PDB file of C-alpha atoms in Angstrom:
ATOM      1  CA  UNK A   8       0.000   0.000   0.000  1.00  0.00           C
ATOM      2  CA  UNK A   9       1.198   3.837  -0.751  1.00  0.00           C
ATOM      3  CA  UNK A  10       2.067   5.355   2.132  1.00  0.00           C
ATOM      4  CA  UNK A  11      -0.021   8.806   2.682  1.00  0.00           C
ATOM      5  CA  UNK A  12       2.645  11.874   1.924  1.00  0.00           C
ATOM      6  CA  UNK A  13       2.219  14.210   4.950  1.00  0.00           C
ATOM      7  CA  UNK A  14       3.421  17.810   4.687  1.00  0.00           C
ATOM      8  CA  UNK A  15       3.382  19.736   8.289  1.00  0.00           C
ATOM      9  CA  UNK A  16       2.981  23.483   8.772  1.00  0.00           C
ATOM     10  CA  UNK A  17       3.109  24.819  11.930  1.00  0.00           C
ATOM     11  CA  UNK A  18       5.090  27.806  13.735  1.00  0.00           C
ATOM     12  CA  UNK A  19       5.549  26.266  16.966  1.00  0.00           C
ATOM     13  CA  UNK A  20       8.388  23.750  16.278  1.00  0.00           C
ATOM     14  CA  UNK A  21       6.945  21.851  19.872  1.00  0.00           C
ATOM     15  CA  UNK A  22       3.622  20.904  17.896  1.00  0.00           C
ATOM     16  CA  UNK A  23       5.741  19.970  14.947  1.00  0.00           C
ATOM     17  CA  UNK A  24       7.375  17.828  16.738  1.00  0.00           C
ATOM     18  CA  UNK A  25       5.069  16.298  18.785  1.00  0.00           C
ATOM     19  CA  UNK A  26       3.437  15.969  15.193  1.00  0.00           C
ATOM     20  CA  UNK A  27       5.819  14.418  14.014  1.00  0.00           C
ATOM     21  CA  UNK A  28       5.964  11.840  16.729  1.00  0.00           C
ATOM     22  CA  UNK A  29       2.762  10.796  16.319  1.00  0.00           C
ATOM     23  CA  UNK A  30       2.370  10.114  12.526  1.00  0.00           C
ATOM     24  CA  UNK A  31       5.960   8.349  12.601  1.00  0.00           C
ATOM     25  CA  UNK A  32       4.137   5.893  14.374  1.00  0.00           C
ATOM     26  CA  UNK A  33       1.915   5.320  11.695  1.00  0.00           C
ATOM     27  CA  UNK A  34       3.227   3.037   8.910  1.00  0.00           C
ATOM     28  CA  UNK A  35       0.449   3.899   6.419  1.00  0.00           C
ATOM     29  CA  UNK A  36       1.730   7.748   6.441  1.00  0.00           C
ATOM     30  CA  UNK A  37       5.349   9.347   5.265  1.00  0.00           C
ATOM     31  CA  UNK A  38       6.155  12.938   6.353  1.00  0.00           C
ATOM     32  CA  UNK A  39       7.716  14.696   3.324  1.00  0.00           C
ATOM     33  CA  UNK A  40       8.473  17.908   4.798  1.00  0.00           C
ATOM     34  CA  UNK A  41       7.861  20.439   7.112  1.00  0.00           C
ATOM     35  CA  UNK A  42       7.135  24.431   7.683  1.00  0.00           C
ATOM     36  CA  UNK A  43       7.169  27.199   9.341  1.00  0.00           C
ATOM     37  CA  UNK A  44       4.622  29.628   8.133  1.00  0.00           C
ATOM     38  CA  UNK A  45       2.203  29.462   5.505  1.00  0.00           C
ATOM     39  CA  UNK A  46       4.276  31.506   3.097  1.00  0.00           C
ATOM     40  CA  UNK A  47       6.459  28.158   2.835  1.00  0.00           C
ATOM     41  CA  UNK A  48       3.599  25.913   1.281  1.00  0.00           C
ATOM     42  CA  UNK A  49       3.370  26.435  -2.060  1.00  0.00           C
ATOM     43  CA  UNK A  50       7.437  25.623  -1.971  1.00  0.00           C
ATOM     44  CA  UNK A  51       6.993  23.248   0.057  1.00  0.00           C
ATOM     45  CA  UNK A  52       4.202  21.357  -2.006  1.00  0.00           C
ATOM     46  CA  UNK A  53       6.240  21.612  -5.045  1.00  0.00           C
ATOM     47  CA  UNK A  54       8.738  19.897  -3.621  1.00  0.00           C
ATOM     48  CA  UNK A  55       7.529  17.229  -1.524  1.00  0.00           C
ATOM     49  CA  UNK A  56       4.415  16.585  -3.487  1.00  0.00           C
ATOM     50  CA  UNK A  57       2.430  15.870  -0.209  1.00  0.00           C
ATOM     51  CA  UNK A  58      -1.297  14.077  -0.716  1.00  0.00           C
ATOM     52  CA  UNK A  59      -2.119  16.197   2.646  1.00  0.00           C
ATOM     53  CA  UNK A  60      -1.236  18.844   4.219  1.00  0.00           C
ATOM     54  CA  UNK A  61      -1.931  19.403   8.382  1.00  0.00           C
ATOM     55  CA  UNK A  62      -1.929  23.355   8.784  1.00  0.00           C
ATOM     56  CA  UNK A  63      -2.004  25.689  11.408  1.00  0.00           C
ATOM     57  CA  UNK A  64      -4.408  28.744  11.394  1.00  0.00           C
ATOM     58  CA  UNK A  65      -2.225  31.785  13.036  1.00  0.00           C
ATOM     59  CA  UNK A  66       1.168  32.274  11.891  1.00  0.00           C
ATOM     60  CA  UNK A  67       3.203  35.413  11.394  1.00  0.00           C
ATOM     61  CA  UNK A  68       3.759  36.098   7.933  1.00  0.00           C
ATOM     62  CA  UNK A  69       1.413  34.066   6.182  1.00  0.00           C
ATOM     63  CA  UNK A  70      -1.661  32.421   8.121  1.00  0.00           C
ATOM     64  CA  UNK A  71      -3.052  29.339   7.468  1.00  0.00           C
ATOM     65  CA  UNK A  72      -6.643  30.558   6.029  1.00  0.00           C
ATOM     66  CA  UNK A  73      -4.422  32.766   2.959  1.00  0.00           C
ATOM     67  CA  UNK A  74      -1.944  29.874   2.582  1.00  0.00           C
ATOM     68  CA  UNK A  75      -4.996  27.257   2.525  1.00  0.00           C
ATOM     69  CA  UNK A  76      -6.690  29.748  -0.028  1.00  0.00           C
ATOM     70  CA  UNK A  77      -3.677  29.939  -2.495  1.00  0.00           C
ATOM     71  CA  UNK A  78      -2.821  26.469  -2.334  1.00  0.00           C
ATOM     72  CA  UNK A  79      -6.239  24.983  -3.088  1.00  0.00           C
ATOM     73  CA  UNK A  80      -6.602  27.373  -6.076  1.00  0.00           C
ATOM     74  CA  UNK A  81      -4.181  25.934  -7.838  1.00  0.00           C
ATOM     75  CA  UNK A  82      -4.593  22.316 -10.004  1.00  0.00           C
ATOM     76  CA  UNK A  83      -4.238  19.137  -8.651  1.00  0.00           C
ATOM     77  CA  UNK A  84      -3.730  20.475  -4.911  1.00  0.00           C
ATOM     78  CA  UNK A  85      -3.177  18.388  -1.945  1.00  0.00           C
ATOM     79  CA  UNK A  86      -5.847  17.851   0.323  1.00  0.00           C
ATOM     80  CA  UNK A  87      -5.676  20.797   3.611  1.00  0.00           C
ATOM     81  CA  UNK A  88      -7.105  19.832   6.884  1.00  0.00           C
ATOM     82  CA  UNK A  89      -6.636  22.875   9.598  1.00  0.00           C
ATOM     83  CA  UNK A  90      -5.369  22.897  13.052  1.00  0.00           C
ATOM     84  CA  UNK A  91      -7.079  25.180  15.267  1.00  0.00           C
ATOM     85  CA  UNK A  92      -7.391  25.572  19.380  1.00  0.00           C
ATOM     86  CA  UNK A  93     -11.212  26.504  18.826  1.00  0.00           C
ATOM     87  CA  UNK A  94     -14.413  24.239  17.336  1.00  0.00           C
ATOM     88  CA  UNK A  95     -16.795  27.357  16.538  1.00  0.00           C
ATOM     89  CA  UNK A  96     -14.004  29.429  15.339  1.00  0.00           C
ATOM     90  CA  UNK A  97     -15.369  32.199  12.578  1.00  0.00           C
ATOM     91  CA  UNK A  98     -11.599  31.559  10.793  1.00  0.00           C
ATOM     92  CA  UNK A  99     -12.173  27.751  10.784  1.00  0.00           C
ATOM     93  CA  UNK A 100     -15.126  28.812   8.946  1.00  0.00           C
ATOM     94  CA  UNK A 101     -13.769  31.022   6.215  1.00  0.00           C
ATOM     95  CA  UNK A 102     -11.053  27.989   6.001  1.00  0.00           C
ATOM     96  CA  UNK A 103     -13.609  25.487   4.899  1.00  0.00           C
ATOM     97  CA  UNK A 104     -15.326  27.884   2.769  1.00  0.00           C
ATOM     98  CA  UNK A 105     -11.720  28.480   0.780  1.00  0.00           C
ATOM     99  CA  UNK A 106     -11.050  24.593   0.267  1.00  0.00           C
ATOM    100  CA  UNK A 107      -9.774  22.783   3.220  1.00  0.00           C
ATOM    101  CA  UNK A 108     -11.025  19.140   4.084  1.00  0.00           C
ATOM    102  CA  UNK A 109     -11.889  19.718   7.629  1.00  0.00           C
ATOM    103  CA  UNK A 110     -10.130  20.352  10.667  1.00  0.00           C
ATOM    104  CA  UNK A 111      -9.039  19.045  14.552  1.00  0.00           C
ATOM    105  CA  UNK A 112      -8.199  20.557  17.059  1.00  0.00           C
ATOM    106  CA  UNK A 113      -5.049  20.514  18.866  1.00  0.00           C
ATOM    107  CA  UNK A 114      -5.991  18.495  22.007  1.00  0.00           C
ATOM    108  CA  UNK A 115      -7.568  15.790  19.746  1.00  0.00           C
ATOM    109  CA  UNK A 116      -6.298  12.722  20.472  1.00  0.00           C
ATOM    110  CA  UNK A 117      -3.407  11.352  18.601  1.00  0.00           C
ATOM    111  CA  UNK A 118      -5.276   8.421  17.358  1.00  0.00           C
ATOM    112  CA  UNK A 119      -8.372  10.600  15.974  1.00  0.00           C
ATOM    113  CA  UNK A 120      -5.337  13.095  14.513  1.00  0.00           C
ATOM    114  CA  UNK A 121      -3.729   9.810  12.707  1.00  0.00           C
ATOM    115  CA  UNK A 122      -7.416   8.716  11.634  1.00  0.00           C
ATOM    116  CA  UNK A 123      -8.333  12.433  10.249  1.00  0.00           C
ATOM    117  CA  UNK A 124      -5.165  12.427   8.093  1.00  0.00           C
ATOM    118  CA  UNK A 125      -6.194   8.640   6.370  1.00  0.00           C
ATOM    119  CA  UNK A 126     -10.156  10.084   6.187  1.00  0.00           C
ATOM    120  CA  UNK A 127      -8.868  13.104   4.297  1.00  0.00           C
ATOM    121  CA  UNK A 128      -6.399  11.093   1.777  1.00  0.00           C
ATOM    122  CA  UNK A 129      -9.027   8.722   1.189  1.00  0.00           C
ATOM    123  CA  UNK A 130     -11.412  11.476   0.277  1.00  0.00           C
ATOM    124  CA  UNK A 131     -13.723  11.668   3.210  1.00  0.00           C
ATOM    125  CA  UNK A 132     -14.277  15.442   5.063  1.00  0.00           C
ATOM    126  CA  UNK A 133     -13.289  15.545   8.534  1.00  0.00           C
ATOM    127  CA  UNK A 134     -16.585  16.783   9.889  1.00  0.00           C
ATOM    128  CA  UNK A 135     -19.272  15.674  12.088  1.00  0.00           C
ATOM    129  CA  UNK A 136     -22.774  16.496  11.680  1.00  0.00           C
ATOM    130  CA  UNK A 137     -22.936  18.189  14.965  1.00  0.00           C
ATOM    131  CA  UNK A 138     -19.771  20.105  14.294  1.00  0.00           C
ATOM    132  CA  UNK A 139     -20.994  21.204  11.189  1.00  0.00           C
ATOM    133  CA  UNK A 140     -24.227  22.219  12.701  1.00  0.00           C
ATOM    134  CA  UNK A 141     -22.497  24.334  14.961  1.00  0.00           C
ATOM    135  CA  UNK A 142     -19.687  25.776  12.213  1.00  0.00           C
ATOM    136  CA  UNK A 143     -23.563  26.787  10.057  1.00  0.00           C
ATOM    137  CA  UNK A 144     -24.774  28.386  13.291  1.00  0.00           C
ATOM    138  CA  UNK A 145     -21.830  30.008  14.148  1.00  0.00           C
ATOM    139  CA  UNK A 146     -21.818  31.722  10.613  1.00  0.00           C
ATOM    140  CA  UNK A 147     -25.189  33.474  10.867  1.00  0.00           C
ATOM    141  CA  UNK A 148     -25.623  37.015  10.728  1.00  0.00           C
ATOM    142  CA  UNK A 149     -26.276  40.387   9.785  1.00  0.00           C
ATOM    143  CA  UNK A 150     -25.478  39.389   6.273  1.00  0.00           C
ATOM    144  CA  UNK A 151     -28.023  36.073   5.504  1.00  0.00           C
ATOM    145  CA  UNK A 152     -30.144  37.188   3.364  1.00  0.00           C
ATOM    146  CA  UNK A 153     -27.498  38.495   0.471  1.00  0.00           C
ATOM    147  CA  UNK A 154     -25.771  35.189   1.478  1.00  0.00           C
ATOM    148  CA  UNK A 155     -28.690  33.272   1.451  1.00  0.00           C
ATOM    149  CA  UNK A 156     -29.929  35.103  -2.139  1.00  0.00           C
ATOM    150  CA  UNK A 157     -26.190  34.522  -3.680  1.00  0.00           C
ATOM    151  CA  UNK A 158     -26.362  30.199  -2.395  1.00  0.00           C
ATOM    152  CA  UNK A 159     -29.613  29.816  -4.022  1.00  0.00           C
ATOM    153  CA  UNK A 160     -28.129  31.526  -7.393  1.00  0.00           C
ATOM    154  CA  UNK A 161     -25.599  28.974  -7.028  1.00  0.00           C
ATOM    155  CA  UNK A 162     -27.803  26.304  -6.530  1.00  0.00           C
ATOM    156  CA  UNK A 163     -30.180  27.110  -9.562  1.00  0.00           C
ATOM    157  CA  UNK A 164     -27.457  25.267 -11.887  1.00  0.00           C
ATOM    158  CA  UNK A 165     -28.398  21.816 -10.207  1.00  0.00           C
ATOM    159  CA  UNK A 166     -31.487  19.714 -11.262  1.00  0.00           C
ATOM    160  CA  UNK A 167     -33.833  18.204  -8.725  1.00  0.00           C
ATOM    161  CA  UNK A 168     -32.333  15.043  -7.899  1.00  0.00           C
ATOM    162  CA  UNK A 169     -29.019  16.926  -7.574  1.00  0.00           C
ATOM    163  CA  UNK A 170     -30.472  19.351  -5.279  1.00  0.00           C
ATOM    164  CA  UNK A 171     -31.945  16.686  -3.313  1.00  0.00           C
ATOM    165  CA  UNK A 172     -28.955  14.902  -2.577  1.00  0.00           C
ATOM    166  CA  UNK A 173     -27.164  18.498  -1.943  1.00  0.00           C
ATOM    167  CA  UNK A 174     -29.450  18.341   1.187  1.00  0.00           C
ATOM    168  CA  UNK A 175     -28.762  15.235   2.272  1.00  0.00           C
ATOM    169  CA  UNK A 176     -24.680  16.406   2.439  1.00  0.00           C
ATOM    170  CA  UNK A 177     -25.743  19.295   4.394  1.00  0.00           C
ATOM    171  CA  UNK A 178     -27.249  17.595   7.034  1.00  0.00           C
ATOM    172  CA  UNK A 179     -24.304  15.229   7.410  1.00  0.00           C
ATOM    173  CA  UNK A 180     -25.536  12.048   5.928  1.00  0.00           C
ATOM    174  CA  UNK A 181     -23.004   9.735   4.511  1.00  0.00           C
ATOM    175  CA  UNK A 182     -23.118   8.465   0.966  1.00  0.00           C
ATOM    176  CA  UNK A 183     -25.024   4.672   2.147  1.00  0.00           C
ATOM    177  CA  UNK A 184     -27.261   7.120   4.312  1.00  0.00           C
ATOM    178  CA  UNK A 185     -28.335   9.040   1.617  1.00  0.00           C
ATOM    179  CA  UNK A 186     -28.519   6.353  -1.034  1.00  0.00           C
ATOM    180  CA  UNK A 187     -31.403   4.384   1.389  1.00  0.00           C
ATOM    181  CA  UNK A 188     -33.097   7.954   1.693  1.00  0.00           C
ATOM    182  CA  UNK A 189     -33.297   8.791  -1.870  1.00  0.00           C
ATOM    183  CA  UNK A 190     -34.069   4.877  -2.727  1.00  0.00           C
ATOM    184  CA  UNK A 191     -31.204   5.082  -5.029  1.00  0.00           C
ATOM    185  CA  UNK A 192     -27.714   2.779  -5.229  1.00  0.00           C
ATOM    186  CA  UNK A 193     -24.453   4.481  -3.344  1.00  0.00           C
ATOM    187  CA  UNK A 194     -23.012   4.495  -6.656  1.00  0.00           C
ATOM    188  CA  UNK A 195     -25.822   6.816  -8.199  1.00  0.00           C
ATOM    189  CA  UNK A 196     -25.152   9.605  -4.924  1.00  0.00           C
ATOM    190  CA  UNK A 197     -21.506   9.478  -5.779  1.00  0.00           C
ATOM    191  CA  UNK A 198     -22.062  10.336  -8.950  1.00  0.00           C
ATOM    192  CA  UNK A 199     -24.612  13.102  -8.089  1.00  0.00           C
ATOM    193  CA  UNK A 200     -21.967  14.174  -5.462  1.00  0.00           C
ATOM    194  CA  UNK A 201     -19.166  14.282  -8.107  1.00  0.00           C
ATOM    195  CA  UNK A 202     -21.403  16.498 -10.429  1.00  0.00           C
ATOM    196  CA  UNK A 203     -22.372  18.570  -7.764  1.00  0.00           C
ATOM    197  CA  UNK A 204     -18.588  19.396  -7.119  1.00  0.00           C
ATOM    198  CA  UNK A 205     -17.736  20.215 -10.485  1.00  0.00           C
ATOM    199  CA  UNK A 206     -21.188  22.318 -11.412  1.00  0.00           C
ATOM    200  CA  UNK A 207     -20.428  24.276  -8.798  1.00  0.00           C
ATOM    201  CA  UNK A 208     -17.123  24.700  -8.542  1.00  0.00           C
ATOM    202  CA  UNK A 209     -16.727  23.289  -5.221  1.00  0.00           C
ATOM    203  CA  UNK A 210     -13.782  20.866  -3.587  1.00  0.00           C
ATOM    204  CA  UNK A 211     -15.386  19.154  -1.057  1.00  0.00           C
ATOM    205  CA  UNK A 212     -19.010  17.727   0.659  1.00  0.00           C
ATOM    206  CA  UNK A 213     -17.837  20.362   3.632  1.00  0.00           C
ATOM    207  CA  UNK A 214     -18.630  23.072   0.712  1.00  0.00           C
ATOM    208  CA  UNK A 215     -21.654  21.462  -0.349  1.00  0.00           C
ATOM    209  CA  UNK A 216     -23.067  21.217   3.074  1.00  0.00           C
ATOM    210  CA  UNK A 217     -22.069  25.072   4.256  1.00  0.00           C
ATOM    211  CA  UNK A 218     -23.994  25.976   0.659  1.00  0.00           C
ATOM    212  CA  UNK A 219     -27.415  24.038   1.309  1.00  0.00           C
ATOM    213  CA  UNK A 220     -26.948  25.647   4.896  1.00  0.00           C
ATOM    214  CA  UNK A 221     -26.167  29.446   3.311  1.00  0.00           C
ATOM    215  CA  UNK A 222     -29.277  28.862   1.033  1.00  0.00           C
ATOM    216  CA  UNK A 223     -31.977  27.952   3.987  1.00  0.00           C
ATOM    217  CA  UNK A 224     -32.276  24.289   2.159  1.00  0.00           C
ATOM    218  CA  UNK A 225     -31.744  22.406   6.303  1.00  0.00           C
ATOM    219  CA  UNK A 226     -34.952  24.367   7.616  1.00  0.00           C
ATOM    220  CA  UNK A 227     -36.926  23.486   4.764  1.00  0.00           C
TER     221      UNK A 227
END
């Protein structure tokens, strides 16, 4: 099996380590390389060619959300999952909405740490249902109606079945979950899922499900 490439970014050369430490143990994942600030990463990913990369949020130059932003706007980009000391964190937020996979917190366990790196290689968002229920709330505001207005735009460019299914994300359902729901094989919702990605323009189900949410599609 191909070991998972691992690039760490992180200014606090303790967490890198400790980091460090605790994917060595793992012998499904390789670290490639490591950094200090988020103005390192594009370098960094050229060089290493990493399939993920475990960021920090605040660092001095370049922070994590800018360095997440640049990185996943680019072809063929690794897979970003953000560290952060905070669950309903407005920045954690803004760095799902720009691309990244998900994101753990610091005092996570090492084991759930290891396990959110192989989720995100393999595809999957790390992302409860609850915690993305509580990301959605946390983003409400004085601006949800434009948002709202602008997600349903967005939305218009999917057909029923599509949109359906787009709902189903949102509320956290995984692909067999939705597939009994919709009376339809888990093969069909991947496909739906994979459309839905490229219509619009999205990276991940995170994206899908903060996009339902934006568009008032979870209190319908």
């Amino acid at each position: 099996m191909t070991a998972i490439r691992l690039l760490l970014v992180d200014d606090d050369p303790l967490v890198r380590a400790g980091l460090a430490l605790m994917m060595g143990g793992a012998g499904d994942i390789e670290i490639v390389g490591e950094g200090a600030d988020g103005d390192e990463v594009e370098t960094l990913v050229d060089r290493t060619h990493p399939d993920v990369v475990l960021m920090d949020i605040r660092m001095p130059s370049v922070d994590g959300l800018t360095a997440t932003e640049r990185l996943r706007a680019r072809a063929d980009a690794p897979q970003v999952v953000v560290l952060t000391t905070f669950h309903a964190d407005e920045q954690v937020l803004h760095a799902l909405r720009a691309g990244a996979a998900g994101f753990v917190l610091k005092d996570t366990p090492p084991a759930e740490i290891v396990a959110a790196v192989r989720r995100v290689a393999a595809g999957e968002p790390v992302l409860s249902p609850a915690v993305t229920r509580q990301l959605m709330a946390h983003a409400a505001g004085a601006r949800a109606d434009t948002r709202q207005a602008r997600a349903r735009d967005r939305l218009a460019a999917l057909n029923d079945r599509e949109r359906e299914v787009a709902v189903e994300v949102g509320r956290g359902l995984a692909n067999a979950e939705i597939a009994t729901g919709l009376f339809m094989s888990v093969a069909t919702v991947k496909t739906h899922v994979s459309r839905i990605l490229a219509k619009l323009g999205l990276n991940n189900r995170v994206q899908i499900a903060l996009l339902a949410y934006d568009a008032g599609l979870l209190e319908e």
